[in-house]
Each structure stands twice: as structure tokens, then as C-alpha cells.
PDB file of C-alpha atoms in Angstrom:
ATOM      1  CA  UNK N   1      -1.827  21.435 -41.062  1.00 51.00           C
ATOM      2  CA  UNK N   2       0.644  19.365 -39.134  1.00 78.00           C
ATOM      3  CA  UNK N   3      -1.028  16.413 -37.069  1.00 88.00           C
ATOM      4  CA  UNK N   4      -0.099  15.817 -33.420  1.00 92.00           C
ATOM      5  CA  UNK N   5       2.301  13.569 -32.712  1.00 92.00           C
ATOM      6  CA  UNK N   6       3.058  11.120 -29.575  1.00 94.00           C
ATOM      7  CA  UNK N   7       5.173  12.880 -27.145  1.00 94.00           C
ATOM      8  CA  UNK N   8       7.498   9.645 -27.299  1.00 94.00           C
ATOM      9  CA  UNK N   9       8.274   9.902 -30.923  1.00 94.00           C
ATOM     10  CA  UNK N  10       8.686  14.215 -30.643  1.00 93.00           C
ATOM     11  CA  UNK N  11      11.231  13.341 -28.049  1.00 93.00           C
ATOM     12  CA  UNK N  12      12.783  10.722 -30.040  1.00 93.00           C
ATOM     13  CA  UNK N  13      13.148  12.756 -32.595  1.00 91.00           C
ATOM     14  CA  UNK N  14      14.423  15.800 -30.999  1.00 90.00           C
ATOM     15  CA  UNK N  15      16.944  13.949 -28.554  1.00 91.00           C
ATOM     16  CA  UNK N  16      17.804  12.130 -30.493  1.00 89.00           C
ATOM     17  CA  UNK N  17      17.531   8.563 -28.933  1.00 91.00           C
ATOM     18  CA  UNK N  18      15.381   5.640 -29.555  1.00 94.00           C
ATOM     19  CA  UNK N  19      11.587   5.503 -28.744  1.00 94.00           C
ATOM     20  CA  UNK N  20      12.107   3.344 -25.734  1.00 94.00           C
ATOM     21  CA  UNK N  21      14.750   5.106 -23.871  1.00 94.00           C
ATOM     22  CA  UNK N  22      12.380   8.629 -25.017  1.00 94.00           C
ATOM     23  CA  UNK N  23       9.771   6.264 -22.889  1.00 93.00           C
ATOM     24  CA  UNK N  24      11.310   5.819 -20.301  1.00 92.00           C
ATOM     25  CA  UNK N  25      12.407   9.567 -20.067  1.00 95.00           C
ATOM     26  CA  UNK N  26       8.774  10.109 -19.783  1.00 93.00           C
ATOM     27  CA  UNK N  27       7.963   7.606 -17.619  1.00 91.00           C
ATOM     28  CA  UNK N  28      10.279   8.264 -15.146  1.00 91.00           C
ATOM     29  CA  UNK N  29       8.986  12.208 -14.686  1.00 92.00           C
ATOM     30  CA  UNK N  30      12.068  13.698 -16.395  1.00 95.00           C
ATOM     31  CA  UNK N  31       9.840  15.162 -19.896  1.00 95.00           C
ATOM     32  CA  UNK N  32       8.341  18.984 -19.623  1.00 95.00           C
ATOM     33  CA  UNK N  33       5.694  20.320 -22.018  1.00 94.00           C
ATOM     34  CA  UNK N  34       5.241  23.771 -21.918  1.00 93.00           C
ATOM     35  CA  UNK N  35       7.043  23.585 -18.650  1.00 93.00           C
ATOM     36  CA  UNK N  36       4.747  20.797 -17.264  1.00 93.00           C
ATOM     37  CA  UNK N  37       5.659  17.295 -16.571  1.00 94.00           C
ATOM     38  CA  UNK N  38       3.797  15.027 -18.913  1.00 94.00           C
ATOM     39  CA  UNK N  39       3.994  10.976 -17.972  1.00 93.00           C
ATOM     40  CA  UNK N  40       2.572   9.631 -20.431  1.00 92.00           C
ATOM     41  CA  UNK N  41       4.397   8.828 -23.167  1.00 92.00           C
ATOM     42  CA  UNK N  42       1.221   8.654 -25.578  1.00 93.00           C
ATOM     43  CA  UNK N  43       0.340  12.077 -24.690  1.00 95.00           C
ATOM     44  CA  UNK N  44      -0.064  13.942 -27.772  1.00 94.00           C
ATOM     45  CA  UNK N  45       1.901  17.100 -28.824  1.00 93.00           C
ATOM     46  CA  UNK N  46       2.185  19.772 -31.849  1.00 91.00           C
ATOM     47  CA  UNK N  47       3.921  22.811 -31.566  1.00 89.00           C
ATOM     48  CA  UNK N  48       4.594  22.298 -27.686  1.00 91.00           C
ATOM     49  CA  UNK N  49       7.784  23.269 -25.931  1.00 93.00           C
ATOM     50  CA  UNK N  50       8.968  19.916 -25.152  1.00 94.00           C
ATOM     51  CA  UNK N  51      12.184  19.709 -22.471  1.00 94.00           C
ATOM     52  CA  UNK N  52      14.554  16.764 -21.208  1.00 94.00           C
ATOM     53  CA  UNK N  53      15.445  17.714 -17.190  1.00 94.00           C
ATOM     54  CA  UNK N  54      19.267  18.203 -17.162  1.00 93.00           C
ATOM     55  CA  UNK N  55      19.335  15.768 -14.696  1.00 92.00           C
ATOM     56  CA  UNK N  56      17.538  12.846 -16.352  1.00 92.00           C
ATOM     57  CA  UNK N  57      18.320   9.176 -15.802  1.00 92.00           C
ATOM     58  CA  UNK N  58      17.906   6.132 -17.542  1.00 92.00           C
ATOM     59  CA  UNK N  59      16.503   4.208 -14.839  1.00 86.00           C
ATOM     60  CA  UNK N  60      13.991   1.646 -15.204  1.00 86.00           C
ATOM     61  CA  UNK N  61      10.726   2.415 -13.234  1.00 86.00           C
ATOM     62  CA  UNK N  62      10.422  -0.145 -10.938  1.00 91.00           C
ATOM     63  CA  UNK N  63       7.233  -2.074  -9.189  1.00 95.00           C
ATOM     64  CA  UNK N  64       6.739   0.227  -5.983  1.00 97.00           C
ATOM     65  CA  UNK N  65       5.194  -0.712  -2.820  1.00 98.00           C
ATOM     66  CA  UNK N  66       2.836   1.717  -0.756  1.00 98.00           C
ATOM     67  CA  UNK N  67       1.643   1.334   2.572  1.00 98.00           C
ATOM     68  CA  UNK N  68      -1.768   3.098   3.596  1.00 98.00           C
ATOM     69  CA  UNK N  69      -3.536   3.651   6.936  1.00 98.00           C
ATOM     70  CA  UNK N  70      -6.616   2.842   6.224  1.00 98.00           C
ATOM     71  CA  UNK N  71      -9.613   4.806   8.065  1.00 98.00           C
ATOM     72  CA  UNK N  72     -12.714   2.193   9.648  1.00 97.00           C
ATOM     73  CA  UNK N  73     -15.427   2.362   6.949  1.00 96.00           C
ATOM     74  CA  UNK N  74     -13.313   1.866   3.877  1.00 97.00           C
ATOM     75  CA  UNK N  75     -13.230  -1.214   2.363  1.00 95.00           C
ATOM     76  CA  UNK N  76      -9.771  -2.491   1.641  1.00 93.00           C
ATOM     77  CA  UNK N  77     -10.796  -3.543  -1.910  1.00 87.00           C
ATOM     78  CA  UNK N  78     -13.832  -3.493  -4.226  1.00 82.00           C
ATOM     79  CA  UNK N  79     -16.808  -1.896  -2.443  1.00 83.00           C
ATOM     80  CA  UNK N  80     -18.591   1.585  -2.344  1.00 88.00           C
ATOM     81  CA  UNK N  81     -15.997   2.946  -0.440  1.00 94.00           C
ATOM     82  CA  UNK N  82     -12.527   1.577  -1.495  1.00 95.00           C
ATOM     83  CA  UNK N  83      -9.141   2.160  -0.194  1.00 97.00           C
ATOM     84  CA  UNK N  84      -7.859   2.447  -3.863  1.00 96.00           C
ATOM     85  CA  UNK N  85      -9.320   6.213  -3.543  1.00 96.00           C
ATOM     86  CA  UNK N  86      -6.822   7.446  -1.018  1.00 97.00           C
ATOM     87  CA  UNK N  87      -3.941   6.633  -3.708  1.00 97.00           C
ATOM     88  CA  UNK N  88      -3.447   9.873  -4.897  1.00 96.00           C
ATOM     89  CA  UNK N  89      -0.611  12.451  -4.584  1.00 94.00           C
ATOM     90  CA  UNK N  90      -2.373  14.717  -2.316  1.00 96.00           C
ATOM     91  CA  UNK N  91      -2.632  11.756   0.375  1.00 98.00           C
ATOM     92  CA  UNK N  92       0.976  11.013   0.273  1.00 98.00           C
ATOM     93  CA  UNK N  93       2.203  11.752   3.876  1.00 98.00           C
ATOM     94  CA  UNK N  94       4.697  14.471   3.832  1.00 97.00           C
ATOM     95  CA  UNK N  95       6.809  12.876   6.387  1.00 97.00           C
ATOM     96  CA  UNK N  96       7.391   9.754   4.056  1.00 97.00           C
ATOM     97  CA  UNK N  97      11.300   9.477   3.942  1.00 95.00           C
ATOM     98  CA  UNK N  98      11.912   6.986   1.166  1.00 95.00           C
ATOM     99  CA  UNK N  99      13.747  10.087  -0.696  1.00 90.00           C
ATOM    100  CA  UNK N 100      11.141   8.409  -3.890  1.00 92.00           C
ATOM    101  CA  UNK N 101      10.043  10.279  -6.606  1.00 91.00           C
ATOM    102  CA  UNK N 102       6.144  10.008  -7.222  1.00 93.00           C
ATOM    103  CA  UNK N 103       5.825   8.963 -10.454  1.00 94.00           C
ATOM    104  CA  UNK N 104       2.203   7.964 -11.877  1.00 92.00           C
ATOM    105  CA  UNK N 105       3.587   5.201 -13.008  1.00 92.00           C
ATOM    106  CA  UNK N 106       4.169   3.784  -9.141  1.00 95.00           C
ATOM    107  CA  UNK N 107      -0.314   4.306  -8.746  1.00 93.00           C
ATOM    108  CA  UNK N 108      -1.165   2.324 -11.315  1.00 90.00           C
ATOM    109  CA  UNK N 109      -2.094  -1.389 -11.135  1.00 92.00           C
ATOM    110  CA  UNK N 110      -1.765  -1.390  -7.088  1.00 96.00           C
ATOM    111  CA  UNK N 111      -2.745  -4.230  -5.480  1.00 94.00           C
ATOM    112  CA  UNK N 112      -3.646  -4.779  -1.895  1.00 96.00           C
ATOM    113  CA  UNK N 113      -2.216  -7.716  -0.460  1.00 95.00           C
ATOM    114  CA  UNK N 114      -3.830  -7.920   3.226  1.00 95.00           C
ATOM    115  CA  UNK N 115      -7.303  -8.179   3.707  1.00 93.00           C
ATOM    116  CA  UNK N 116      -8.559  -6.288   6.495  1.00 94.00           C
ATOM    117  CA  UNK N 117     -12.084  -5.942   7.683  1.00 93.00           C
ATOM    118  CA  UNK N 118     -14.615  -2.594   6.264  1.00 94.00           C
ATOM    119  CA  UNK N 119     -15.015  -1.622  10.214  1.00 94.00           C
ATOM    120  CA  UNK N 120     -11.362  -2.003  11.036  1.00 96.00           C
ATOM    121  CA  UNK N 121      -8.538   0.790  10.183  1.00 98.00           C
ATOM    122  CA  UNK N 122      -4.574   0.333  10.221  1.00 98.00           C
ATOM    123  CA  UNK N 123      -2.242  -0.718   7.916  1.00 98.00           C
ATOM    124  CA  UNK N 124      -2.893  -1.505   4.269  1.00 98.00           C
ATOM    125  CA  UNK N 125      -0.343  -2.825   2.031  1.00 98.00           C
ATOM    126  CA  UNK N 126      -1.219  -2.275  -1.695  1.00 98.00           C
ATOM    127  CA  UNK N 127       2.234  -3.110  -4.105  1.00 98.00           C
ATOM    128  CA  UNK N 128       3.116  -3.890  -7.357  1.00 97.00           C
ATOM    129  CA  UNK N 129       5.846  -6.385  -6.919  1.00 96.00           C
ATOM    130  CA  UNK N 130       5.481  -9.659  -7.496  1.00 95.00           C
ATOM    131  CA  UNK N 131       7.662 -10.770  -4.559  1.00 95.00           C
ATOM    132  CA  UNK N 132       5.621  -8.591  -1.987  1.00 96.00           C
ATOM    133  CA  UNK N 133       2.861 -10.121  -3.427  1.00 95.00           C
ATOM    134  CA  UNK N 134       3.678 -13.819  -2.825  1.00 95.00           C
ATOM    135  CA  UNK N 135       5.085 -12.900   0.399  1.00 94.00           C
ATOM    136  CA  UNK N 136       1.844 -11.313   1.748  1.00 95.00           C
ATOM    137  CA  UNK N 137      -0.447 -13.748  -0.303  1.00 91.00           C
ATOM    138  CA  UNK N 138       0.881 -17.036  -0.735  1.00 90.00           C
ATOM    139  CA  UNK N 139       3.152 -16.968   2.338  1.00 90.00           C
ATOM    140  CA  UNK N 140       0.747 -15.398   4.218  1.00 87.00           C
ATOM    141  CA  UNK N 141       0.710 -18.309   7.011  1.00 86.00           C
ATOM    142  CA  UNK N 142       4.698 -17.434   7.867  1.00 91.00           C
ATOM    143  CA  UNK N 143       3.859 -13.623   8.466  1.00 95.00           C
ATOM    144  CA  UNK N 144       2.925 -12.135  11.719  1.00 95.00           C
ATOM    145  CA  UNK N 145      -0.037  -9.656  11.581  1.00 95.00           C
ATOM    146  CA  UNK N 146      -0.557  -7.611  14.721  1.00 97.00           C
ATOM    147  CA  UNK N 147      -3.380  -5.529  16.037  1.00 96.00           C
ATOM    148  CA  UNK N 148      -4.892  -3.756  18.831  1.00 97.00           C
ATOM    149  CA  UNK N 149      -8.735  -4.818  19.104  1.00 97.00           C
ATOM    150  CA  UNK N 150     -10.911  -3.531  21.703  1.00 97.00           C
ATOM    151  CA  UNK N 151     -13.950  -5.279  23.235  1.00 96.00           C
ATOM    152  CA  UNK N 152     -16.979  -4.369  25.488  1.00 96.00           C
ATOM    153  CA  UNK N 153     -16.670  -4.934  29.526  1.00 94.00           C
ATOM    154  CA  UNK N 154     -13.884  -6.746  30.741  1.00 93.00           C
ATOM    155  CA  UNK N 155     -12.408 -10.055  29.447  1.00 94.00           C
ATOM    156  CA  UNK N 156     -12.261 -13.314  32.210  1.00 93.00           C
ATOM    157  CA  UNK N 157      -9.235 -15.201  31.992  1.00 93.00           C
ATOM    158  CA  UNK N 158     -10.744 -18.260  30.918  1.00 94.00           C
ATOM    159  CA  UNK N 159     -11.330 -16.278  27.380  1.00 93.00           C
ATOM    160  CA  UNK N 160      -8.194 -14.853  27.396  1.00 94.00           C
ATOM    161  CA  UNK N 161      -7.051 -18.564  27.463  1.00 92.00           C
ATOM    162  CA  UNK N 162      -9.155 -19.801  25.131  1.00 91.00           C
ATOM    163  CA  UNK N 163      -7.848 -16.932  22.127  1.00 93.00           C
ATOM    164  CA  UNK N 164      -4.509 -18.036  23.102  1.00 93.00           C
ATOM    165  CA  UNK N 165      -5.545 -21.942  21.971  1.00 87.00           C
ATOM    166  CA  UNK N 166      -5.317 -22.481  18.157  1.00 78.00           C
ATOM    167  CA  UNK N 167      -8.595 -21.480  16.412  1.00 73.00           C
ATOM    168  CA  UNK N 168     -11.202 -22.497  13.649  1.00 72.00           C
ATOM    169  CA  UNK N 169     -11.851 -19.985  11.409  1.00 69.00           C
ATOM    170  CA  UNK N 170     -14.551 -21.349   8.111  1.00 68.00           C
ATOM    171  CA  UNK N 171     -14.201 -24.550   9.480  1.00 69.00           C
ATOM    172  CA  UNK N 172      -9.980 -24.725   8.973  1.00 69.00           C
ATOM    173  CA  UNK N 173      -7.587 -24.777  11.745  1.00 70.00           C
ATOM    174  CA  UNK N 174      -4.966 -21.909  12.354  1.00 73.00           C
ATOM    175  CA  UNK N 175      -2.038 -21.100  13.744  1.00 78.00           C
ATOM    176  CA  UNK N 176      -2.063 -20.534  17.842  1.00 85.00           C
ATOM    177  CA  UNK N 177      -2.390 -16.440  17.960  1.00 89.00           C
ATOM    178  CA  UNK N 178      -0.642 -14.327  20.725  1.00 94.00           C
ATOM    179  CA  UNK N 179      -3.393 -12.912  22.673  1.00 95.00           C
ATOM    180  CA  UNK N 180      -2.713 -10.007  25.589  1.00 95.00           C
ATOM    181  CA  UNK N 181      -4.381  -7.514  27.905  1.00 95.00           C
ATOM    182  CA  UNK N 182      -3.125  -4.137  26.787  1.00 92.00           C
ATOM    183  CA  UNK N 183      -5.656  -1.969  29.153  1.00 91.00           C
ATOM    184  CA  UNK N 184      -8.538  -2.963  31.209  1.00 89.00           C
ATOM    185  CA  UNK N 185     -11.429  -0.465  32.035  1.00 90.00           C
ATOM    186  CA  UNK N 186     -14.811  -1.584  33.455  1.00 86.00           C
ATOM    187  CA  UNK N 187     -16.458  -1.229  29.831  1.00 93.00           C
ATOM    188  CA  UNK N 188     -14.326  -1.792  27.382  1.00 95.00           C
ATOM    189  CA  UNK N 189     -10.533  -4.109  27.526  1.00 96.00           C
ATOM    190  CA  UNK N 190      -7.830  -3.354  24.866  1.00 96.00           C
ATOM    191  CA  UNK N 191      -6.635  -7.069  23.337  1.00 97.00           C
ATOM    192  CA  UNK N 192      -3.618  -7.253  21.873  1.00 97.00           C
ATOM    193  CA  UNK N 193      -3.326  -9.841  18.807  1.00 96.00           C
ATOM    194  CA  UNK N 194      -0.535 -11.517  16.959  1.00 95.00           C
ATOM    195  CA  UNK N 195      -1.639 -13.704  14.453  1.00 92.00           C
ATOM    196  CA  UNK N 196       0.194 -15.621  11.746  1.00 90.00           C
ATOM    197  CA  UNK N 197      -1.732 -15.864   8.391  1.00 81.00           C
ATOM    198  CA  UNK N 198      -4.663 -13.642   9.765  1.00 73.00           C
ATOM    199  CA  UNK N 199      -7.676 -13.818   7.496  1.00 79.00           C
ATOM    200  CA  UNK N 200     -10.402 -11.010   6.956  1.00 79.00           C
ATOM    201  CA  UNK N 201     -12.834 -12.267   9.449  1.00 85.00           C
ATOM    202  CA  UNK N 202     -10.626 -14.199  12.076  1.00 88.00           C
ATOM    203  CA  UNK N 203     -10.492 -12.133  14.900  1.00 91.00           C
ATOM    204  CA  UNK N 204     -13.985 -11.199  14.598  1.00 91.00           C
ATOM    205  CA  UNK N 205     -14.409 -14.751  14.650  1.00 90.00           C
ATOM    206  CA  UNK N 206     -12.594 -15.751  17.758  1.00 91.00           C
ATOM    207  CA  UNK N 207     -13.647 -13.117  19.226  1.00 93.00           C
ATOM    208  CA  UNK N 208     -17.449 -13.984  19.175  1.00 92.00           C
ATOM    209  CA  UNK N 209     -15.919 -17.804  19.967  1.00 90.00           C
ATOM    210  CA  UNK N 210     -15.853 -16.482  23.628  1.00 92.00           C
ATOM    211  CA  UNK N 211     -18.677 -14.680  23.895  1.00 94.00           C
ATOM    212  CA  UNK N 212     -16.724 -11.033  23.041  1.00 95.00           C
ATOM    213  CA  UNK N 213     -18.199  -7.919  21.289  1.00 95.00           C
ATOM    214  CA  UNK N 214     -15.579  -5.822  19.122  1.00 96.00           C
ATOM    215  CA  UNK N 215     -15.898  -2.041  19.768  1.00 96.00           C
ATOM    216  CA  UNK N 216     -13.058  -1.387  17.503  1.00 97.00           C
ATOM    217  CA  UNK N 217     -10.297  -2.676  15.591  1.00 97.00           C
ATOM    218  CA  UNK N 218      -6.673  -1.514  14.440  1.00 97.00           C
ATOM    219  CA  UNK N 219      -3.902  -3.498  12.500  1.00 97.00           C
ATOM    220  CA  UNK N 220      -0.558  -1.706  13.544  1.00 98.00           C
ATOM    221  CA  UNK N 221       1.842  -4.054  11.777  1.00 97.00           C
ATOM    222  CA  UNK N 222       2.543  -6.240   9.133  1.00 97.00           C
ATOM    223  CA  UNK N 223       5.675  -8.673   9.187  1.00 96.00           C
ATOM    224  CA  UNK N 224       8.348  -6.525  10.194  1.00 96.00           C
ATOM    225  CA  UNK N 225       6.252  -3.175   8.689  1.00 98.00           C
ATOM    226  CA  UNK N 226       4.552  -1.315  11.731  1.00 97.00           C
ATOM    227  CA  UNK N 227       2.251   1.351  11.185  1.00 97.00           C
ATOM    228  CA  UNK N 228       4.211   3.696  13.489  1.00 95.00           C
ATOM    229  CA  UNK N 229       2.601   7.516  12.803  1.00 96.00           C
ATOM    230  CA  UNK N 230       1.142   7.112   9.694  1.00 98.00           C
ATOM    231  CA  UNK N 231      -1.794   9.252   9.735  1.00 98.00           C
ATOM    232  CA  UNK N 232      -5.256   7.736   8.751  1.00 98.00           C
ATOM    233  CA  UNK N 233      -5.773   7.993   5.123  1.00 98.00           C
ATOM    234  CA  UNK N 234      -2.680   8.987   4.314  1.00 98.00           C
ATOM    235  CA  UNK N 235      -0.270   6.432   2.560  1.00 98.00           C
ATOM    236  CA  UNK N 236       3.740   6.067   2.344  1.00 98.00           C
ATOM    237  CA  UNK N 237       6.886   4.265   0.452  1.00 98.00           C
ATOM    238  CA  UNK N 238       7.609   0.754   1.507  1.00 97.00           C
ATOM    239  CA  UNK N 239      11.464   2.184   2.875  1.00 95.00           C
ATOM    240  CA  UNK N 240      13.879   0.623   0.722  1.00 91.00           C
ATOM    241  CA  UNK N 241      15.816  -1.201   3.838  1.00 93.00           C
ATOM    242  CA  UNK N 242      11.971  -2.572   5.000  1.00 95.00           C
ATOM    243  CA  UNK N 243      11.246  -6.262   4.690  1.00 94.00           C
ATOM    244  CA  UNK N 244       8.246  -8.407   5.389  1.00 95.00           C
TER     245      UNK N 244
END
């Protein structure tokens, strides 16, 4: 009886080209079996119908970069809730208009590369390129993190002053932050932040500073990167003309 094979070496074989480039065919979602697309080039085949798409490329799959709207009560990393779960191709927003192909290959080994609070929701950035990565991580103090926090009863201007001075956050002094009054009721006040090099914790932080209690908070933009109508736990395509 004939044993299976790799679906990489089949292809190979029947293309013919050399196992790499059959990779990379497979890789990059252009490789049918039995009329299904198979990714993974280790994926195991026998008698099989195994197809090339007409309209295969040799293109390189490149790191991707994914931006999620993360719902209050997920943690944006390792906890019981993570936002890792909402990377999946039924959560990918169908208004995304990057024109990219979802590949498996672009939801493995994701990253996220700004911290954000388990109570807090708004925009997650989880990537695989090491440029995005040292941007958001390493650069962090240059970028410009904005968010729309709201806080119980109404906020004196002394405080407002005060989150407009440059804060201590675990004992280290930051960057001034851009404090405003977005909407005023008589029990709760909408604060709009901008804060360079925002830590997980900070606002929370300066908030309590002045004697503030944080009904809710929302990061709407990262850098340059708002996030615009994303819907909550659904995720998108860094655009290819976006930037940090």
C-alpha cells in the first residue's frame, strides 16, 4: 500500500518545481485538495486530487499586521479571557478594505504590541512585523495613544489641570498628557486623553491622582491608526498606506 506523502513534496512532484516554491504555493492559499484549500504544506496526502489555482503567485507571505477592537473584559494578552481568541476568520470585519487575502499563515505567531487595561475596550494592535513591533514597543514614548475615558460626577478644573501636568506612574515620570472635557453631565464627565508612551495602568493611575473614579474606558487610536467603525470584537488589516 502506498504511504501518504507531504502535500509539499506531491506538489513538487507533480508541478514540477522545487519543494520550496511548492511551499510557498501552499502557503500562500493557492493549493486545492479535493477542491479544498489546504495551507499547510505538511498536510499529508495519498490518492487526493491535488490542484495549483491558475492564478497562483510566487509571492512571499509576508509578516501581517491586524488591528482588533477589543470588547471591556478581555484581557489583551495571557489571561482567562484573551484577545488572541477573537483572531479567527469569522471575526474578520467584512468591511476591512486592505483587498488582503486571509491566509493562516497571517494568524499565527501574533503579537500584541499595546497593552491596554482587562476593563477597557478599543483598539488592539497584535502584528507580526518586527518594525511594528519596535515602533509600538521600544518607541513607545514617541507614539501618541488616545482615548475617551469617562468618570463619575463632574470634574473641577483644578483636576483637569492637574492631568494636564506631567505624571508619575510606578514611581517614573512621563510625558505631559493632553487632557480635555469631551461632555459634562451631572454624573458622569467624558475625558479626553492623549498620551505619549501610555502604559497599562496610567490613566487609571492619574486618574485616582485627583480623586477620579473611571466608569469606563475606550482607546480610539494608536499613532496615526484610529479605531474609526471597527466593531467590538471584530479585527481588520493594518491598510497598506497606514503608518504609526
Amino acid at each position: 500500500m502506498t504511504e501518504p506523502v507531504r502535500l509539499a513534496k506531491r506538489l513538487a512532484q507533480t508541478l514540477p518545481c522545487s519543494r520550496r516554491e511548492a511551499e510557498q504555493y501552499i502557503e500562500g492559499g493557492w493549493v486545492r485538495v479535493d477542491g479544498q484549500v489546504v495551507q499547510t504544506p505538511q498536510f499529508k496526502v495519498l490518492e487526493q486530487r491535488v490542484e495549483l489555482d491558475p492564478k497562483a503567485r510566487l509571492d512571499p507571505v509576508l509578516p501581517a499586521t491586524l488591528l482588533l477592537h477589543k470588547p471591556a473584559g478581555i484581557d489583551w494578552a495571557d489571561g482567562r479571557h484573551p484577545a488572541l481568541q477573537f483572531l479567527v476568520e469569522a471575526a474578520r470585519w467584512k468591511s476591512d478594505r486592505s483587498g488582503m487575502r486571509l491566509l493562516q499563515r497571517h494568524l499565527l505567531h501574533q503579537a500584541c504590541v499595546t497593552p491596554l487595561e482587562t476593563a477597557a475596550s478599543g483598539l488592539l494592535v497584535f502584528t507580526q512585523d518586527f518594525a511594528v513591533r519596535r515602533k509600538l514597543l521600544e518607541d513607545a514614548a514617541r507614539v501618541e495613544f488616545e482615548l475617551i475615558v469617562d468618570v463619575q460626577g463632574v470634574v473641577a478644573a483644578a483636576a483637569l489641570d492637574r492631568l494636564n501636568r506631567s505624571p508619575i506612574v510606578d514611581g517614573r515620570a512621563m510625558l505631559p498628557a493632553k487632557v480635555s472635557i469631551s461632555r459634562q453631565t451631572d454624573s458622569v464627565t467624558g475625558l479626553r486623553f492623549a498620551v505619549k508612551g501610555c502604559l497599562a495602568g496610567q490613566i487609571a493611575q492619574m486618574c485616582e491622582s485627583v480623586g477620579l473614579v473611571i466608569a469606563a474606558m475606550k482607546r480610539i487610536r494608536v499613532g496615526r491608526v484610529a479605531l474609526a467603525a471597527l466593531p467590538p470584537g471584530q479585527w481588520r488589516y493594518l491598510m497598506p498606506y497606514e503608518r504609526f
